[in-house]
Structure formats: C-alpha cells, structure tokens
Coordinates of C-alpha atoms in Angstrom, one line a residue:
Chain A
X1 CA 8.5 -12.9 42.7
X2 CA 11.7 -13.9 44.3
X3 CA 9.6 -16.0 46.5
X4 CA 11.3 -18.8 48.5
X5 CA 12.3 -21.6 46.2
X6 CA 10.7 -25.0 46.5
X7 CA 13.4 -27.3 48.0
X8 CA 13.5 -31.0 48.0
X9 CA 15.8 -33.9 48.8
X10 CA 18.4 -35.2 46.5
X11 CA 19.7 -33.7 43.3
X12 CA 17.3 -31.9 41.0
X13 CA 16.8 -33.5 37.5
X14 CA 16.7 -30.9 34.8
X15 CA 15.5 -32.0 31.4
X16 CA 17.1 -29.4 29.1
X17 CA 15.7 -28.1 25.8
X18 CA 17.5 -25.3 24.0
X19 CA 18.3 -21.8 25.1
X20 CA 20.0 -20.5 28.2
X21 CA 17.2 -21.1 30.7
X22 CA 18.2 -24.6 31.7
X23 CA 21.7 -23.6 32.4
X24 CA 20.7 -20.5 34.3
X25 CA 18.5 -22.7 36.5
X26 CA 21.3 -25.3 36.9
X27 CA 23.7 -22.5 38.0
X28 CA 21.1 -21.0 40.5
X29 CA 20.2 -24.3 42.1
X30 CA 23.9 -25.3 42.3
X31 CA 24.8 -22.0 43.9
X32 CA 22.3 -22.7 46.6
X33 CA 24.1 -26.0 47.3
X34 CA 21.7 -28.5 45.7
X35 CA 23.2 -30.9 43.2
X36 CA 21.7 -31.1 39.7
X37 CA 21.7 -33.8 37.0
X38 CA 21.1 -32.5 33.5
X39 CA 19.3 -34.5 30.9
X40 CA 20.0 -32.5 27.7
X41 CA 17.7 -33.4 24.8
X42 CA 19.5 -34.3 21.6
X43 CA 18.8 -31.8 18.8
X44 CA 17.6 -29.1 21.3
X45 CA 20.1 -28.5 24.1
X46 CA 23.4 -26.8 23.5
X47 CA 26.2 -29.3 23.3
X48 CA 29.1 -27.9 25.1
X49 CA 27.3 -25.8 27.7
X50 CA 25.9 -28.8 29.6
X51 CA 29.4 -30.3 30.1
X52 CA 30.0 -28.4 33.3
X53 CA 27.4 -30.5 35.0
X54 CA 26.7 -34.2 35.5
X55 CA 24.6 -35.0 32.4
X56 CA 23.0 -37.7 30.3
X57 CA 21.9 -37.1 26.8
X58 CA 18.5 -38.4 26.0
X59 CA 16.1 -38.3 23.0
X60 CA 12.8 -36.6 23.4
X61 CA 10.9 -39.8 23.5
X62 CA 13.1 -41.7 26.0
X63 CA 11.1 -41.1 29.2
X64 CA 11.8 -44.6 30.3
X65 CA 15.6 -44.1 30.0
X66 CA 15.2 -40.7 31.7
X67 CA 13.4 -42.2 34.7
X68 CA 15.9 -45.0 35.1
X69 CA 18.9 -42.6 35.1
X70 CA 17.2 -40.1 37.3
X71 CA 16.2 -42.7 39.9
X72 CA 19.8 -44.1 39.8
X73 CA 21.0 -40.5 40.5
X74 CA 18.7 -40.2 43.5
X75 CA 16.5 -37.5 41.9
X76 CA 12.9 -37.0 42.8
X77 CA 12.3 -33.5 41.6
X78 CA 12.2 -32.8 37.9
X79 CA 12.3 -29.5 36.0
X80 CA 11.6 -29.6 32.3
X81 CA 12.8 -26.4 30.6
X82 CA 14.1 -24.8 27.4
X83 CA 12.9 -24.3 23.9
X84 CA 12.2 -27.1 21.5
X85 CA 11.4 -24.7 18.8
X86 CA 14.9 -23.9 17.6
X87 CA 15.4 -24.3 13.9
X88 CA 17.8 -27.1 14.6
X89 CA 15.2 -29.2 16.2
X90 CA 12.6 -28.3 13.7
X91 CA 14.9 -29.5 10.9
X92 CA 15.8 -32.7 12.6
X93 CA 12.1 -33.6 13.1
X94 CA 12.2 -36.5 10.6
X95 CA 15.0 -38.1 12.6
X96 CA 13.3 -37.6 15.9
X97 CA 10.0 -38.9 14.6
X98 CA 10.6 -42.5 15.2
X99 CA 11.9 -41.9 18.6
X100 CA 9.0 -39.9 19.9
X101 CA 6.9 -41.6 22.5
X102 CA 4.4 -38.8 22.3
X103 CA 3.5 -38.2 18.7
X104 CA 2.1 -34.7 19.5
X105 CA 5.1 -33.7 21.4
X106 CA 6.8 -31.3 19.0
X107 CA 3.6 -29.6 17.9
X108 CA 2.6 -29.4 21.5
X109 CA 5.8 -27.9 22.7
X110 CA 5.7 -25.5 19.9
X111 CA 2.4 -24.1 20.9
X112 CA 3.1 -24.5 24.6
X113 CA 0.4 -27.1 25.0
X114 CA -0.4 -27.6 28.6
X115 CA -2.0 -31.0 27.9
X116 CA 1.4 -32.4 27.1
X117 CA 2.9 -30.9 30.2
X118 CA 0.2 -32.1 32.5
X119 CA 0.2 -35.5 30.8
X120 CA 4.0 -35.8 31.4
X121 CA 3.6 -34.5 34.9
X122 CA 1.0 -37.1 35.7
X123 CA 3.2 -39.8 34.2
X124 CA 6.2 -38.7 36.2
X125 CA 4.1 -38.3 39.4
X126 CA 2.6 -41.8 39.0
X127 CA 6.3 -43.0 38.9
X128 CA 7.1 -41.1 42.1
X129 CA 8.6 -37.9 40.6
X130 CA 7.5 -34.3 41.1
X131 CA 7.4 -31.9 38.1
X132 CA 8.3 -28.3 39.0
X133 CA 8.6 -25.1 37.1
X134 CA 12.0 -23.3 36.8
X135 CA 10.6 -20.3 38.6
X136 CA 9.7 -22.5 41.5
X137 CA 13.1 -24.0 42.0
X138 CA 15.1 -20.9 41.1
X139 CA 13.0 -17.8 41.6
X140 CA 16.1 -15.6 41.9
X141 CA 16.9 -16.0 38.2
X142 CA 13.8 -13.9 37.4
X143 CA 14.1 -10.2 37.1
X144 CA 12.1 -8.5 39.8
X145 CA 9.8 -5.5 39.4
X146 CA 11.5 -2.1 39.6
X147 CA 14.8 -0.5 38.7
X148 CA 17.8 -2.9 39.0
X149 CA 20.8 -0.5 39.0
X150 CA 21.5 3.1 39.8
X151 CA 19.8 4.6 36.7
X152 CA 16.0 5.0 36.4
X153 CA 14.0 5.7 33.2
X154 CA 12.9 9.2 32.5
X155 CA 9.2 10.1 31.7
X156 CA 10.2 10.1 28.0
X157 CA 11.6 6.6 28.4
X158 CA 8.4 5.6 30.2
X159 CA 6.4 6.7 27.2
X160 CA 8.7 4.7 24.9
X161 CA 8.3 1.7 27.1
X162 CA 4.5 2.0 27.0
X163 CA 4.4 2.2 23.2
X164 CA 6.7 -0.8 23.0
X165 CA 4.5 -2.9 25.3
X166 CA 1.5 -1.9 23.2
X167 CA 3.2 -3.0 20.0
X168 CA 4.4 -6.3 21.6
X169 CA 0.9 -7.1 22.7
X170 CA -0.4 -6.5 19.2
X171 CA 2.4 -8.5 17.6
X172 CA 2.3 -11.3 20.1
X173 CA -0.2 -13.5 18.3
X174 CA 2.1 -13.6 15.3
X175 CA 4.8 -15.5 17.2
X176 CA 7.6 -13.1 16.6
X177 CA 10.7 -12.4 18.6
X178 CA 9.0 -10.2 21.2
X179 CA 11.7 -7.5 21.4
X180 CA 11.5 -4.0 20.0
X181 CA 13.5 -0.8 20.1
X182 CA 11.5 2.4 20.5
X183 CA 12.9 6.0 20.5
X184 CA 10.9 9.2 20.9
X185 CA 7.7 7.3 20.5
X186 CA 8.7 5.7 17.2
X187 CA 9.4 2.1 16.6
X188 CA 13.0 1.9 15.4
X189 CA 13.5 -1.9 15.1
X190 CA 11.5 -5.1 15.5
X191 CA 13.1 -8.4 16.3
X192 CA 11.8 -11.4 14.4
X193 CA 14.1 -14.5 14.1
X194 CA 17.4 -12.6 14.0
X195 CA 17.6 -12.3 17.8
X196 CA 18.1 -9.3 20.1
X197 CA 21.8 -8.9 19.6
X198 CA 21.5 -8.6 15.9
X199 CA 18.6 -6.2 16.2
X200 CA 20.7 -4.0 18.6
X201 CA 23.6 -4.1 16.1
X202 CA 21.2 -2.9 13.5
X203 CA 20.1 0.0 15.7
X204 CA 23.8 0.9 16.2
X205 CA 24.2 0.9 12.4
X206 CA 21.2 3.1 11.9
X207 CA 22.6 5.6 14.3
X208 CA 26.0 5.5 12.6
X209 CA 24.6 6.2 9.2
X210 CA 22.2 8.8 10.5
X211 CA 19.0 7.0 9.6
X212 CA 18.3 7.2 13.3
X213 CA 18.9 10.8 14.4
X214 CA 17.6 10.6 17.9
X215 CA 20.4 11.6 20.2
X216 CA 22.5 9.0 21.9
X217 CA 20.9 8.1 25.2
X218 CA 17.4 8.0 23.8
X219 CA 15.5 4.9 23.0
X220 CA 14.6 1.7 24.9
X221 CA 14.9 -2.0 24.3
X222 CA 11.8 -3.7 25.5
X223 CA 11.5 -7.5 25.7
X224 CA 8.4 -9.5 26.7
X225 CA 7.3 -13.2 26.6
X226 CA 5.0 -14.0 23.8
X227 CA 1.4 -14.0 25.0
X228 CA 0.9 -17.7 24.5
X229 CA 4.4 -18.8 25.6
X230 CA 4.4 -21.5 28.3
X231 CA 6.7 -20.0 30.9
X232 CA 7.7 -23.3 32.2
X233 CA 9.6 -23.9 29.0
X234 CA 11.2 -20.7 27.9
X235 CA 11.4 -17.1 28.9
X236 CA 13.1 -14.0 27.4
X237 CA 16.7 -13.9 28.7
X238 CA 19.0 -10.9 29.2
X239 CA 22.6 -10.7 30.4
X240 CA 25.4 -8.2 30.6
X241 CA 26.0 -8.7 26.9
X242 CA 22.5 -7.4 26.2
X243 CA 23.3 -4.3 28.3
X244 CA 26.6 -3.8 26.4
X245 CA 24.9 -4.1 23.0
X246 CA 22.1 -1.7 24.1
X247 CA 24.8 0.8 25.1
X248 CA 26.5 0.4 21.7
X249 CA 23.1 1.1 20.1
X250 CA 23.0 4.4 22.1
X251 CA 19.9 3.4 24.0
X252 CA 18.8 4.9 27.4
X253 CA 17.9 1.5 28.9
X254 CA 16.1 -1.8 28.9
X255 CA 12.7 -2.8 30.1
X256 CA 11.6 -6.4 30.6
X257 CA 8.5 -8.0 32.1
X258 CA 9.1 -8.5 35.8
X259 CA 9.1 -12.1 37.0
X260 CA 8.9 -13.3 33.4
X261 CA 12.5 -12.6 32.3
X262 CA 15.7 -14.5 33.1
X263 CA 18.7 -12.6 34.2
X264 CA 21.8 -14.4 33.1
X265 CA 24.6 -13.2 35.5
X266 CA 22.4 -10.7 37.3
X267 CA 25.2 -9.0 39.3
X268 CA 27.3 -8.5 36.1
X269 CA 24.2 -7.3 34.4
X270 CA 23.7 -4.5 37.0
X271 CA 27.4 -3.6 36.9
X272 CA 27.3 -3.3 33.1
X273 CA 24.2 -1.1 33.3
X274 CA 25.7 1.2 35.9
X275 CA 29.0 1.4 34.1
X276 CA 27.2 2.4 30.8
X277 CA 24.7 4.7 32.5
X278 CA 21.7 2.6 31.2
X279 CA 18.6 1.8 33.2
X280 CA 17.3 -1.8 33.5
X281 CA 13.8 -2.1 34.8
X282 CA 11.3 -4.9 35.4
X283 CA 7.8 -3.6 34.6
X284 CA 4.5 -5.2 35.7
X285 CA 3.1 -7.9 33.5
X286 CA -0.1 -6.5 32.0
X287 CA -1.2 -9.8 30.7
X288 CA -1.0 -11.5 34.1
X289 CA -4.3 -12.8 35.3
Chain B
X1 CA -7.0 0.9 -11.5
X2 CA -5.0 2.0 -14.5
X3 CA -8.0 4.1 -15.4
X4 CA -7.5 6.8 -17.9
X5 CA -5.4 9.6 -16.4
X6 CA -6.9 13.1 -15.8
X7 CA -5.4 15.3 -18.5
X8 CA -5.3 19.0 -18.6
X9 CA -3.7 21.9 -20.4
X10 CA -0.3 23.2 -19.8
X11 CA 2.5 21.7 -17.7
X12 CA 1.7 19.8 -14.6
X13 CA 3.0 21.4 -11.4
X14 CA 4.4 18.8 -8.9
X15 CA 5.1 19.9 -5.4
X16 CA 7.6 17.3 -4.3
X17 CA 8.1 16.0 -0.8
X18 CA 10.6 13.2 -0.1
X19 CA 10.7 9.7 -1.5
X20 CA 10.5 8.4 -5.1
X21 CA 6.8 9.0 -5.7
X22 CA 7.2 12.6 -7.0
X23 CA 9.8 11.5 -9.5
X24 CA 7.9 8.4 -10.6
X25 CA 4.9 10.6 -11.3
X26 CA 7.1 13.2 -13.1
X27 CA 8.5 10.4 -15.3
X28 CA 5.1 8.9 -16.1
X29 CA 3.5 12.2 -17.0
X30 CA 6.6 13.2 -19.1
X31 CA 6.5 9.9 -20.9
X32 CA 2.9 10.7 -21.9
X33 CA 4.1 13.9 -23.5
X34 CA 2.9 16.4 -20.9
X35 CA 5.5 18.8 -19.5
X36 CA 6.1 19.0 -15.7
X37 CA 7.5 21.7 -13.5
X38 CA 8.7 20.4 -10.1
X39 CA 8.6 22.4 -6.9
X40 CA 10.8 20.4 -4.5
X41 CA 10.3 21.3 -0.9
X42 CA 13.5 22.2 0.9
X43 CA 14.4 19.7 3.6
X44 CA 12.1 17.0 2.2
X45 CA 12.7 16.4 -1.5
X46 CA 15.8 14.6 -2.7
X47 CA 18.4 17.1 -4.0
X48 CA 19.9 15.7 -7.1
X49 CA 17.0 13.6 -8.3
X50 CA 14.9 16.7 -9.3
X51 CA 17.6 18.2 -11.5
X52 CA 16.5 16.2 -14.5
X53 CA 13.3 18.4 -14.6
X54 CA 12.5 22.0 -14.7
X55 CA 12.3 22.8 -11.0
X56 CA 12.1 25.6 -8.4
X57 CA 13.0 24.9 -4.8
X58 CA 10.4 26.2 -2.3
X59 CA 10.0 26.2 1.4
X60 CA 6.9 24.5 2.8
X61 CA 5.2 27.7 3.7
X62 CA 5.8 29.6 0.5
X63 CA 2.5 29.0 -1.2
X64 CA 2.6 32.6 -2.6
X65 CA 5.9 32.0 -4.3
X66 CA 4.7 28.6 -5.6
X67 CA 1.6 30.1 -7.2
X68 CA 3.6 32.9 -8.8
X69 CA 6.1 30.5 -10.3
X70 CA 3.5 28.0 -11.3
X71 CA 1.4 30.6 -13.1
X72 CA 4.5 32.0 -14.9
X73 CA 5.1 28.4 -16.1
X74 CA 1.6 28.1 -17.4
X75 CA 0.6 25.4 -14.9
X76 CA -3.1 25.0 -13.8
X77 CA -3.0 21.4 -12.5
X78 CA -1.1 20.8 -9.3
X79 CA -0.1 17.5 -7.7
X80 CA 1.3 17.5 -4.2
X81 CA 3.1 14.3 -3.3
X82 CA 5.8 12.8 -1.3
X83 CA 6.6 12.2 2.3
X84 CA 7.3 15.0 4.7
X85 CA 8.1 12.6 7.5
X86 CA 11.7 11.8 6.7
X87 CA 14.0 12.2 9.6
X88 CA 15.8 15.0 7.8
X89 CA 12.6 17.1 7.7
X90 CA 11.8 16.2 11.2
X91 CA 15.2 17.3 12.4
X92 CA 15.0 20.6 10.5
X93 CA 11.7 21.5 12.0
X94 CA 13.1 24.3 14.1
X95 CA 14.5 26.0 11.0
X96 CA 11.3 25.6 9.1
X97 CA 9.1 26.8 11.9
X98 CA 9.3 30.5 11.0
X99 CA 8.6 29.9 7.4
X100 CA 5.5 27.9 7.8
X101 CA 2.4 29.6 6.6
X102 CA 0.2 26.9 8.1
X103 CA 1.3 26.2 11.7
X104 CA -0.3 22.8 11.8
X105 CA 1.4 21.7 8.5
X106 CA 4.0 19.3 9.7
X107 CA 1.9 17.6 12.3
X108 CA -0.9 17.4 9.8
X109 CA 1.3 15.9 7.0
X110 CA 2.6 13.5 9.5
X111 CA -0.8 12.1 10.3
X112 CA -2.0 12.5 6.7
X113 CA -4.6 15.1 7.9
X114 CA -7.2 15.6 5.2
X115 CA -8.1 19.0 6.6
X116 CA -4.8 20.4 5.5
X117 CA -5.1 18.9 2.0
X118 CA -8.6 20.1 1.5
X119 CA -7.7 23.5 3.0
X120 CA -4.8 23.8 0.6
X121 CA -7.0 22.5 -2.2
X122 CA -9.5 25.2 -1.6
X123 CA -6.9 27.8 -1.4
X124 CA -5.4 26.7 -4.7
X125 CA -8.8 26.4 -6.3
X126 CA -9.8 29.9 -5.2
X127 CA -6.7 31.0 -7.1
X128 CA -7.6 29.1 -10.2
X129 CA -5.5 25.9 -9.7
X130 CA -6.8 22.3 -9.6
X131 CA -5.3 19.9 -7.0
X132 CA -5.1 16.3 -8.2
X133 CA -3.8 13.1 -6.7
X134 CA -0.8 11.3 -8.2
X135 CA -2.9 8.2 -9.1
X136 CA -5.2 10.5 -11.0
X137 CA -2.5 12.0 -13.3
X138 CA -0.4 8.8 -13.6
X139 CA -2.4 5.7 -12.9
X140 CA 0.1 3.5 -14.7
X141 CA 2.6 3.9 -11.9
X142 CA 0.4 1.8 -9.7
X143 CA 0.8 -1.9 -9.6
X144 CA -2.4 -3.6 -10.8
X145 CA -4.1 -6.5 -9.3
X146 CA -2.8 -9.9 -10.3
X147 CA 0.5 -11.6 -11.3
X148 CA 2.8 -9.2 -13.1
X149 CA 5.3 -11.6 -14.7
X150 CA 5.5 -15.3 -15.7
X151 CA 5.7 -16.8 -12.2
X152 CA 2.6 -17.1 -9.9
X153 CA 2.6 -17.8 -6.2
X154 CA 2.0 -21.3 -5.0
X155 CA -0.7 -22.2 -2.4
X156 CA 2.1 -22.2 0.2
X157 CA 3.1 -18.7 -0.9
X158 CA -0.6 -17.6 -0.7
X159 CA -0.7 -18.8 2.9
X160 CA 2.5 -16.8 3.7
X161 CA 1.0 -13.7 2.0
X162 CA -2.2 -14.0 4.1
X163 CA -0.2 -14.3 7.3
X164 CA 1.9 -11.3 6.3
X165 CA -1.2 -9.2 5.6
X166 CA -2.7 -10.1 8.9
X167 CA 0.5 -9.0 10.7
X168 CA 0.7 -5.8 8.7
X169 CA -2.9 -4.9 9.6
X170 CA -2.1 -5.5 13.3
X171 CA 1.2 -3.6 13.2
X172 CA -0.2 -0.7 11.1
X173 CA -1.4 1.4 14.0
X174 CA 2.2 1.5 15.3
X175 CA 3.4 3.4 12.2
X176 CA 6.2 1.0 11.3
X177 CA 7.7 0.3 7.9
X178 CA 4.9 -1.9 6.6
X179 CA 7.0 -4.6 5.0
X180 CA 7.6 -8.1 6.3
X181 CA 9.1 -11.4 5.2
X182 CA 7.2 -14.6 5.9
X183 CA 8.4 -18.1 5.2
X184 CA 6.5 -21.3 5.9
X185 CA 4.0 -19.4 8.0
X186 CA 6.6 -17.8 10.2
X187 CA 7.5 -14.2 10.4
X188 CA 11.2 -14.0 9.5
X189 CA 11.9 -10.2 9.4
X190 CA 10.0 -7.1 10.1
X191 CA 10.9 -3.7 8.6
X192 CA 10.9 -0.7 10.9
X193 CA 13.0 2.3 10.0
X194 CA 15.8 0.4 8.3
X195 CA 14.0 0.1 4.9
X196 CA 13.1 -2.8 2.7
X197 CA 16.5 -3.3 1.2
X198 CA 18.3 -3.6 4.5
X199 CA 15.6 -6.0 5.8
X200 CA 16.1 -8.2 2.7
X201 CA 19.9 -8.1 3.2
X202 CA 19.2 -9.3 6.8
X203 CA 17.2 -12.2 5.5
X204 CA 20.0 -13.1 3.0
X205 CA 22.4 -13.2 6.0
X206 CA 20.0 -15.3 8.1
X207 CA 20.0 -17.9 5.3
X208 CA 23.7 -17.7 4.9
X209 CA 24.3 -18.4 8.6
X210 CA 21.6 -21.1 8.7
X211 CA 19.4 -19.2 11.2
X212 CA 16.8 -19.4 8.4
X213 CA 16.7 -23.0 7.2
X214 CA 13.7 -22.8 4.9
X215 CA 14.9 -23.8 1.4
X216 CA 15.8 -21.2 -1.1
X217 CA 12.7 -20.3 -3.1
X218 CA 10.4 -20.2 0.0
X219 CA 9.2 -17.0 1.6
X220 CA 7.6 -13.9 0.5
X221 CA 8.2 -10.1 0.9
X222 CA 4.9 -8.4 1.5
X223 CA 4.5 -4.6 1.5
X224 CA 1.4 -2.6 2.3
X225 CA 0.6 1.1 2.9
X226 CA 0.1 2.0 6.5
X227 CA -3.6 1.9 7.4
X228 CA -3.7 5.7 8.1
X229 CA -1.4 6.7 5.3
X230 CA -2.8 9.4 3.0
X231 CA -2.2 7.9 -0.4
X232 CA -2.0 11.2 -2.1
X233 CA 1.3 11.8 -0.3
X234 CA 3.2 8.6 -0.2
X235 CA 2.8 5.0 -1.2
X236 CA 5.1 1.9 -0.9
X237 CA 7.4 1.7 -3.8
X238 CA 9.1 -1.2 -5.5
X239 CA 11.5 -1.5 -8.4
X240 CA 13.8 -4.0 -10.1
X241 CA 16.3 -3.5 -7.2
X242 CA 13.6 -4.8 -4.8
X243 CA 13.2 -7.9 -6.9
X244 CA 17.0 -8.4 -7.1
X245 CA 17.3 -8.1 -3.3
X246 CA 14.3 -10.5 -2.8
X247 CA 16.1 -13.0 -5.0
X248 CA 19.3 -12.6 -3.1
X249 CA 17.3 -13.3 0.1
X250 CA 16.1 -16.6 -1.5
X251 CA 12.5 -15.6 -1.5
X252 CA 9.7 -17.0 -3.8
X253 CA 8.3 -13.6 -4.6
X254 CA 6.8 -10.3 -3.7
X255 CA 3.2 -9.3 -2.9
X256 CA 2.0 -5.7 -2.7
X257 CA -1.3 -4.0 -2.4
X258 CA -2.8 -3.5 -5.9
X259 CA -3.5 0.1 -6.9
X260 CA -1.6 1.2 -3.7
X261 CA 2.0 0.5 -4.6
X262 CA 4.2 2.4 -7.0
X263 CA 6.2 0.4 -9.6
X264 CA 9.5 2.3 -10.3
X265 CA 10.6 1.1 -13.8
X266 CA 7.7 -1.5 -14.1
X267 CA 9.0 -3.2 -17.3
X268 CA 12.5 -3.7 -15.7
X269 CA 10.8 -4.9 -12.6
X270 CA 8.9 -7.6 -14.5
X271 CA 12.1 -8.6 -16.4
X272 CA 14.0 -8.9 -13.2
X273 CA 11.3 -11.1 -11.7
X274 CA 11.1 -13.4 -14.7
X275 CA 14.9 -13.7 -14.8
X276 CA 15.1 -14.6 -11.1
X277 CA 12.0 -16.8 -11.2
X278 CA 10.2 -14.8 -8.6
X279 CA 6.5 -13.9 -8.6
X280 CA 5.3 -10.3 -8.2
X281 CA 1.6 -10.0 -7.5
X282 CA -0.8 -7.2 -6.7
X283 CA -3.3 -8.4 -4.1
X284 CA -6.6 -6.8 -3.3
X285 CA -6.7 -4.1 -0.7
X286 CA -8.6 -5.5 2.2
X287 CA -8.8 -2.1 3.9
X288 CA -10.4 -0.4 0.9
X289 CA -13.9 0.8 1.6

C-alpha cells in the first residue's frame, strides 16, 4: 500500500459516481500537480462538490460524449469511481433507462460485475484510453496498515475489533452497511442504510440513556468493505468527522481495513484522533487473496 | 403449539427475571383462574410491574428462602423465566457475587446453560417442587403459525421475510438483537442493543428524510429468537405497540417465529394490525429439530 502512483501525461479523466471517493481522488491527484477533468454522472455524483474542478456532466450511457470531451481536454488516463447504488440513482432508473448504452450497466455496477468494467476498459483501450483504479492513481488516499496517530488499541480493544471483523464477515453477504460498534465483546450497533454518522449518534444516545453502560473510552467502530464490493468503484470512507462522532459516542477508537479504506483529509483525521485520545488503526485485510 | 396447558394444584410460583415474559405468563395463568405468586429477582425483574401480583423479592442465590416462601404459599409448580442478561444485572454482578449459591449462575444464564436449569430442576424436585417451562403453563401467550389478522403478506413480503430470516440465522451467533427490517430485498435496519422500538423509529426517520425511498406499505419487521437462546428464559415479545411502531415506519407487516414469540395483549395486537392494514404472521421455526 501507499505504493508509487501510476503517473501519465496530460490531465486525468475521472468519471464520478456518488460518494466521496471521486473527490478524494481528484484532490489527491491535484495535490501532486496533475490536472484532473471530472465527468460527474447525472443522478449519481454529488452536484455541488464537483464544481471546484473542471467538469462535464454526462449520462451513464454517453460514452461517446465522454470520449470526445476527454480527448478534447487532452486526457488519456481514465479512472471510473464512485457508487452508482445510491437510492437517488436507483429511483431515477426509469429516466436513465433510455439513455443507457449498456443495458446491464446498473445491475452490473450494483453487483460490482467485473465483466462490465473489463468491457468498458476494452472499449476505452481500443479508443486509445487507459482505465486505471483509484488506488493506482492516488494510493495515498488509502489508510495504511498500523496505528495512524499517537494512541494504540488496548488488548481489550483488539478483542472487540476481532469480534467486529467476524461479524462483518458473516453479515457481508447480506449487503449491509459494513460498519459496527462493539464494546466489551458485545455488538452495540449495526449500520444498515442509515450510515456511520447516524449509527454513532445512536451509540451516543444509548450511552446518554444508560442503555449502554460500558464506561466512556470503551468500544470500537469497525468499518470494512463488503466482501463482494468492487474496490475500483467504492470503498469505505472515514474523515475527521467520523473521529469526532466516535469520540461523542464515547468509543476508544476506530479500526478499518488497511489499503481498502479512504481517508478524507488524513492529516485532520489524525489530529482529531490525537486531540480526542482515540486510536485509528488500519488492520490487515483477512479476505485478501 | 397452543397445546393444552399443564395444570396443577395450588398457585403457580413464578421466579421472575427481566423482560415482559414473566408478567405475560402471570397474566395468562391468572386469566385462566389459577393464582400466581411472583418471586422477582433483585437486579433483574422490573420493579413496578410485579406489584399487581402477590410477590416476594429474592436474590438470585436465595433458593432456600424461595422454597420456604413458596411452600408457605401452597405452591408446588415453579416456572423460572425472564432474562438475567440485562445491563442492569450485568452491572450489579459485583454486589450479587457474595449472594450467589451457584457460582456459575450468571455465566450459565447468560449462555442459556441447560446444566444449571436441570441442576436447579433436580434440586427443586428433590424438595417436592415441579419445574415447568412458560410455554407449558401458558401456551396461549405464544404466537401460532399463520396469519393472525385480516391482512396476509404478499409474495414480495414473503421474499423480504426469507431474506430477513437468512440474515438473522447468520447474525445469531453474534448475540445481537435478533430483529431486522427488510424492504424490497434490502436490509434497512438491524437491531443491536437499542431495541425494536428504537429501530422502527429509525426506519420512520429514514423514510421521512428520503434515505429510504421504498413506498409506504413495503418492508417487513422480522424477529426471531437467538439460535442459542434458552426459550424457557426469554423469548422475543411483540405487542400492539410494536404494530403501531411498524405502521409508523411504513412497513407492510411483521413476521415472527411461530411458537417462539410472546404476544403481549394478543387481541389488541390483532386489532392494531387490522386497523393499520399490516399483516402479522407466525412463520415456521427453521431451526427447530
């Protein structure tokens, strides 16, 4: 992890689905001095967030329009990232239907179907582009293995992390949120569609009303990619806000899968963790081949 | 299920742990005309709820005191029910320690250890008592197999129920709440320690803020006992309040494991379901031998 990034000539084209990953990659590549051109997908990408960058909105089926605009911008390298599974896309499917060049696209993205990716990669490559993964162009956005700040997990925290990883492995096939809070070897909260922040808010509430009586400073938030998740599209993301919310929930720290989790604002994240006295650790990926 | 109850002479002694099961049994047995004497366990049973009945508070180790009081009340049959795993008991463990006649008691109850039950059963039987299960003295408190009200689940609801049962079976070994909301084959919310009502409130909120876009009237709440749960101590419980909360969450209905779920106020429950247009169904226990 944190290997040397793949570099190339000209600006990097980033086809942006939903979530923070496309923007984290755009920021990382820009910080290294390479220009980016964003191609946010209508119905998937977040509207205002892309405006900081040169960008062209496209529909999911408009590969021809994408290639024309990308060539005009001098782009050869293409990264295609971000979730297409947000409810907003899912709901607008009827509108997108007529625009889709690839009829299986949505279903395929949803399941992380590698056929689609390789098919699109071949198409782009036949046209002279090169399709790369986000972790290849911006490896520094991935959280490395080991402790990130000044605080390390205790043996009790390690036991909670192990239980959480066991649970997430068991729950993975059910396509749920892939985050969980464990305290003193008990599962306190499971994230489904509500998101990590709302789950942490719930844990804070359970402490406030004494349903959770483990002392403040016990318990871990553990996040992991879903087992079938195609990591070229979407990865769990964590930022300073996650650390602040974990602190409000009275947790001891946060564990994520190393090299498979995006750090939004990594230096602020570490500062927030050190300030709150929380650990943040990247743990080995047990599912890695 | 709903077999004829085991009847006996004299009042029924009910040793009460936490949760609603002891009181549901007390109500059912009383409704049939048999007197009950409650022996709420300090630190486990709910304080005010037992006051409607003749009762004597006991500590978990005071079997001698229990037998003396039960004999004086003319009780021969004993039911021992209710959770000992509430955080409140767990927290008071140091205080209880010196009082425990059986050192393994808490750990055993926690895991539903049949050795403890059979050991206690033998002890009570040597002293002339008979230890019965709650479902033996009050089978009518258990939800039967089949649809309870006027509304039946659709094939789409059946598919959601099947997915929910698969998930609960996978999550069972992790000792979590054993309730889940599924809509359109997606897991929407998972109950951990927050309880079913708070989970349903969360689903209502996710609908209100459009994070959950499935139309009102889709989605099911499914509850199941934990795989290792000793059903003589604790079972999932559902009442009219559960139905009302499921309706507020916009669900289509509720499925529970037949003969393994307590109906608190069953006739009010059915009325609430019919009024709200929700189904309530008892489904076969796939884990039953």
